[in-house]
Amino acid sequence: MKTLFTAVPAAVTLLMAAGMTGVFFAFSTSVMPGLDASRPGTAIEAMQHMNRKILNPLFLSSFTLTPVAALLTAILLFFLLDQKTAALLFLAAAVVYVVGSIAPTAVVNVPLNNVLDAASIPADPAEAARIWADYTGRWTAWNHLRGVACGITLLLAAFGMFVWGRGSSPARRSHMRPRRTAM
């Protein structure tokens, strides 16, 4: 029962980290290059709409609960199952996610989104180009970091599950030791 109780947040960590990796990857590899290839006024308007629509319960819960699920898994692995190495990997996953995804989002990407959202679409194409240029390069660079951090989070959690699966209770490990035979 303890194993199942721990497997649920572990699986949730993997699923949410994978989803967030995919979201950031998609923005870096297709959405932003596509918008950069559009007219700046069109890009501004489209990004304003995307920034509003992404604030939905599914995205927000995946974004904010990934490190919570990883931390819960780490605690359960450490205290319930005595899986210290796997627990440390899940703890590292939570830390990497907070530092590499949540912090840049809060400090860079959301403030840039807010500035862009407050902008009206200028009639002057040169002014629209300036607004978009001020936004896209910095936003996309930090989005790359968020995507990499989420990918590392996913790998750490997957490795934590692997380590957890390879280890087990002390009783099982004793059965895995080679038997000594008398000569």
Coordinates of C-alpha atoms in Angstrom, one line a residue:
M1 CA 0.0 0.0 0.0
K2 CA 2.9 2.4 0.8
T3 CA 4.3 1.7 -2.7
L4 CA 1.0 2.5 -4.4
F5 CA 0.6 5.6 -2.2
T6 CA 4.0 6.8 -3.4
A7 CA 3.6 5.7 -7.0
V8 CA 0.7 8.0 -7.6
P9 CA 2.5 11.3 -7.0
A10 CA 5.6 9.9 -8.8
A11 CA 3.5 9.2 -11.9
V12 CA 1.8 12.6 -11.6
T13 CA 5.3 14.2 -11.4
L14 CA 6.3 12.4 -14.6
L15 CA 3.2 13.3 -16.5
M16 CA 3.1 16.9 -15.5
A17 CA 6.8 17.4 -16.1
A18 CA 6.5 15.8 -19.6
G19 CA 3.5 18.0 -20.3
M20 CA 5.3 21.2 -19.3
T21 CA 8.4 20.2 -21.2
G22 CA 6.1 19.8 -24.3
V23 CA 4.4 23.1 -23.8
F24 CA 7.7 25.0 -23.6
F25 CA 9.3 23.0 -26.4
A26 CA 6.3 23.7 -28.7
F27 CA 6.5 27.5 -28.0
S28 CA 10.3 27.5 -28.6
T29 CA 10.3 25.4 -31.8
S30 CA 7.1 26.4 -33.5
V31 CA 4.9 29.1 -31.9
M32 CA 7.5 31.8 -31.4
P33 CA 9.2 31.2 -34.8
G34 CA 5.8 31.2 -36.4
L35 CA 4.9 34.5 -34.8
D36 CA 8.3 36.0 -35.6
A37 CA 7.6 35.2 -39.3
S38 CA 4.2 37.0 -39.1
R39 CA 3.6 40.7 -39.3
P40 CA 4.5 42.3 -35.9
G41 CA 1.0 43.6 -35.3
T42 CA -0.4 40.2 -35.9
A43 CA 2.2 38.5 -33.7
I44 CA 1.4 40.9 -30.9
E45 CA -2.3 40.3 -31.1
A46 CA -1.9 36.5 -31.3
M47 CA 0.5 36.4 -28.4
Q48 CA -1.9 38.5 -26.3
H49 CA -4.7 36.0 -27.0
M50 CA -2.4 33.0 -26.2
N51 CA -1.2 34.6 -22.9
R52 CA -4.8 35.0 -21.9
K53 CA -6.0 31.6 -22.9
I54 CA -3.1 29.7 -21.3
L55 CA -4.3 30.9 -17.9
N56 CA -6.7 27.9 -17.6
P57 CA -7.0 25.3 -14.8
L58 CA -5.3 22.5 -16.7
F59 CA -2.2 24.5 -17.5
L60 CA -2.0 26.3 -14.2
S61 CA -2.4 23.1 -12.2
S62 CA 0.3 21.3 -14.3
F63 CA 2.6 24.3 -14.0
T64 CA 2.2 24.8 -10.3
L65 CA 1.7 21.3 -9.0
T66 CA 4.7 19.6 -10.8
P67 CA 7.2 20.5 -8.0
V68 CA 4.6 19.8 -5.3
A69 CA 4.1 16.2 -6.7
A70 CA 7.9 15.8 -6.9
L71 CA 8.4 17.0 -3.4
L72 CA 5.6 14.8 -2.0
T73 CA 7.2 11.8 -3.8
A74 CA 10.6 12.6 -2.3
I75 CA 9.1 12.8 1.2
L76 CA 7.2 9.5 0.8
L77 CA 10.2 7.7 -0.7
F78 CA 12.4 9.0 2.1
F79 CA 10.2 8.3 5.1
L80 CA 7.8 5.5 4.0
L81 CA 10.0 3.4 1.8
D82 CA 13.5 4.2 2.9
Q83 CA 14.5 5.0 -0.7
K84 CA 17.0 7.8 0.0
T85 CA 18.7 8.0 -3.4
A86 CA 15.4 8.0 -5.3
A87 CA 14.0 10.6 -2.8
L88 CA 17.0 12.9 -3.4
L89 CA 16.4 12.6 -7.2
F90 CA 12.8 13.6 -6.8
L91 CA 13.9 16.4 -4.5
A92 CA 16.4 17.6 -7.1
A93 CA 13.6 17.4 -9.7
A94 CA 11.4 19.7 -7.6
V95 CA 14.3 22.2 -7.1
V96 CA 15.3 22.3 -10.7
Y97 CA 11.7 22.9 -11.7
V98 CA 11.2 25.7 -9.2
V99 CA 14.5 27.4 -10.1
G100 CA 14.4 26.8 -13.9
S101 CA 10.7 27.1 -14.7
I102 CA 8.7 28.8 -12.0
A103 CA 11.3 31.5 -11.1
P104 CA 12.0 32.6 -14.7
T105 CA 8.2 32.6 -15.4
A106 CA 7.6 34.9 -12.5
V107 CA 10.6 37.1 -12.9
V108 CA 10.8 37.4 -16.7
N109 CA 8.1 35.8 -18.8
V110 CA 5.0 37.0 -17.0
P111 CA 6.2 40.6 -16.6
L112 CA 7.0 40.6 -20.4
N113 CA 3.5 39.1 -21.0
N114 CA 1.9 41.9 -18.9
V115 CA 3.8 44.6 -20.8
L116 CA 2.7 43.1 -24.1
D117 CA -0.9 42.6 -22.9
A118 CA -1.1 46.3 -22.0
A119 CA 0.1 47.4 -25.4
S120 CA -2.4 48.4 -28.0
I121 CA -1.6 47.3 -31.5
P122 CA 0.0 50.3 -33.2
A123 CA -1.2 51.3 -36.7
D124 CA 2.5 52.1 -37.5
P125 CA 4.2 48.9 -38.7
A126 CA 7.6 50.2 -37.4
E127 CA 6.2 50.8 -33.9
A128 CA 4.6 47.3 -33.9
A129 CA 8.0 45.9 -35.0
R130 CA 9.7 47.7 -32.2
I131 CA 7.2 46.4 -29.6
W132 CA 7.5 42.8 -30.9
A133 CA 11.3 42.9 -31.1
D134 CA 11.5 44.1 -27.5
Y135 CA 9.4 41.1 -26.5
T136 CA 10.2 38.1 -28.6
G137 CA 13.9 37.7 -28.2
R138 CA 14.0 37.9 -24.4
W139 CA 10.8 36.0 -23.9
T140 CA 11.9 33.1 -26.2
A141 CA 15.4 32.9 -24.7
W142 CA 13.9 32.5 -21.2
N143 CA 11.4 30.0 -22.6
H144 CA 14.2 27.9 -23.8
L145 CA 15.6 27.8 -20.3
R146 CA 12.2 26.8 -18.9
G147 CA 11.9 24.0 -21.5
V148 CA 15.4 22.7 -20.6
A149 CA 14.6 22.9 -16.9
C150 CA 11.4 20.9 -17.3
G151 CA 13.2 18.3 -19.4
I152 CA 15.8 17.9 -16.7
T153 CA 13.0 17.7 -14.1
L154 CA 11.5 14.9 -16.2
L155 CA 14.8 13.0 -16.5
L156 CA 15.5 13.4 -12.8
A157 CA 12.1 12.0 -11.9
A158 CA 12.4 9.2 -14.4
F159 CA 15.8 8.3 -13.0
G160 CA 14.3 8.5 -9.5
M161 CA 11.7 5.9 -10.5
F162 CA 14.4 3.8 -12.1
V163 CA 16.5 3.9 -8.9
W164 CA 13.4 3.2 -6.8
G165 CA 12.6 0.2 -8.9
R166 CA 16.1 -1.2 -8.8
G167 CA 16.2 -0.9 -5.0
S168 CA 13.5 -2.0 -2.8
S169 CA 12.9 -3.2 0.7
P170 CA 16.0 -4.4 2.6
A171 CA 14.5 -7.9 2.7
R172 CA 14.4 -8.0 -1.2
R173 CA 17.9 -6.7 -1.4
S174 CA 19.2 -9.5 0.8
H175 CA 17.7 -12.0 -1.6
M176 CA 19.6 -10.4 -4.4
R177 CA 23.0 -11.0 -2.9
P178 CA 24.9 -13.8 -4.2
R179 CA 24.9 -16.8 -1.9
R180 CA 28.2 -18.0 -0.5
T181 CA 28.9 -21.7 -0.8
A182 CA 31.2 -23.7 1.3
M183 CA 34.2 -25.1 -0.4

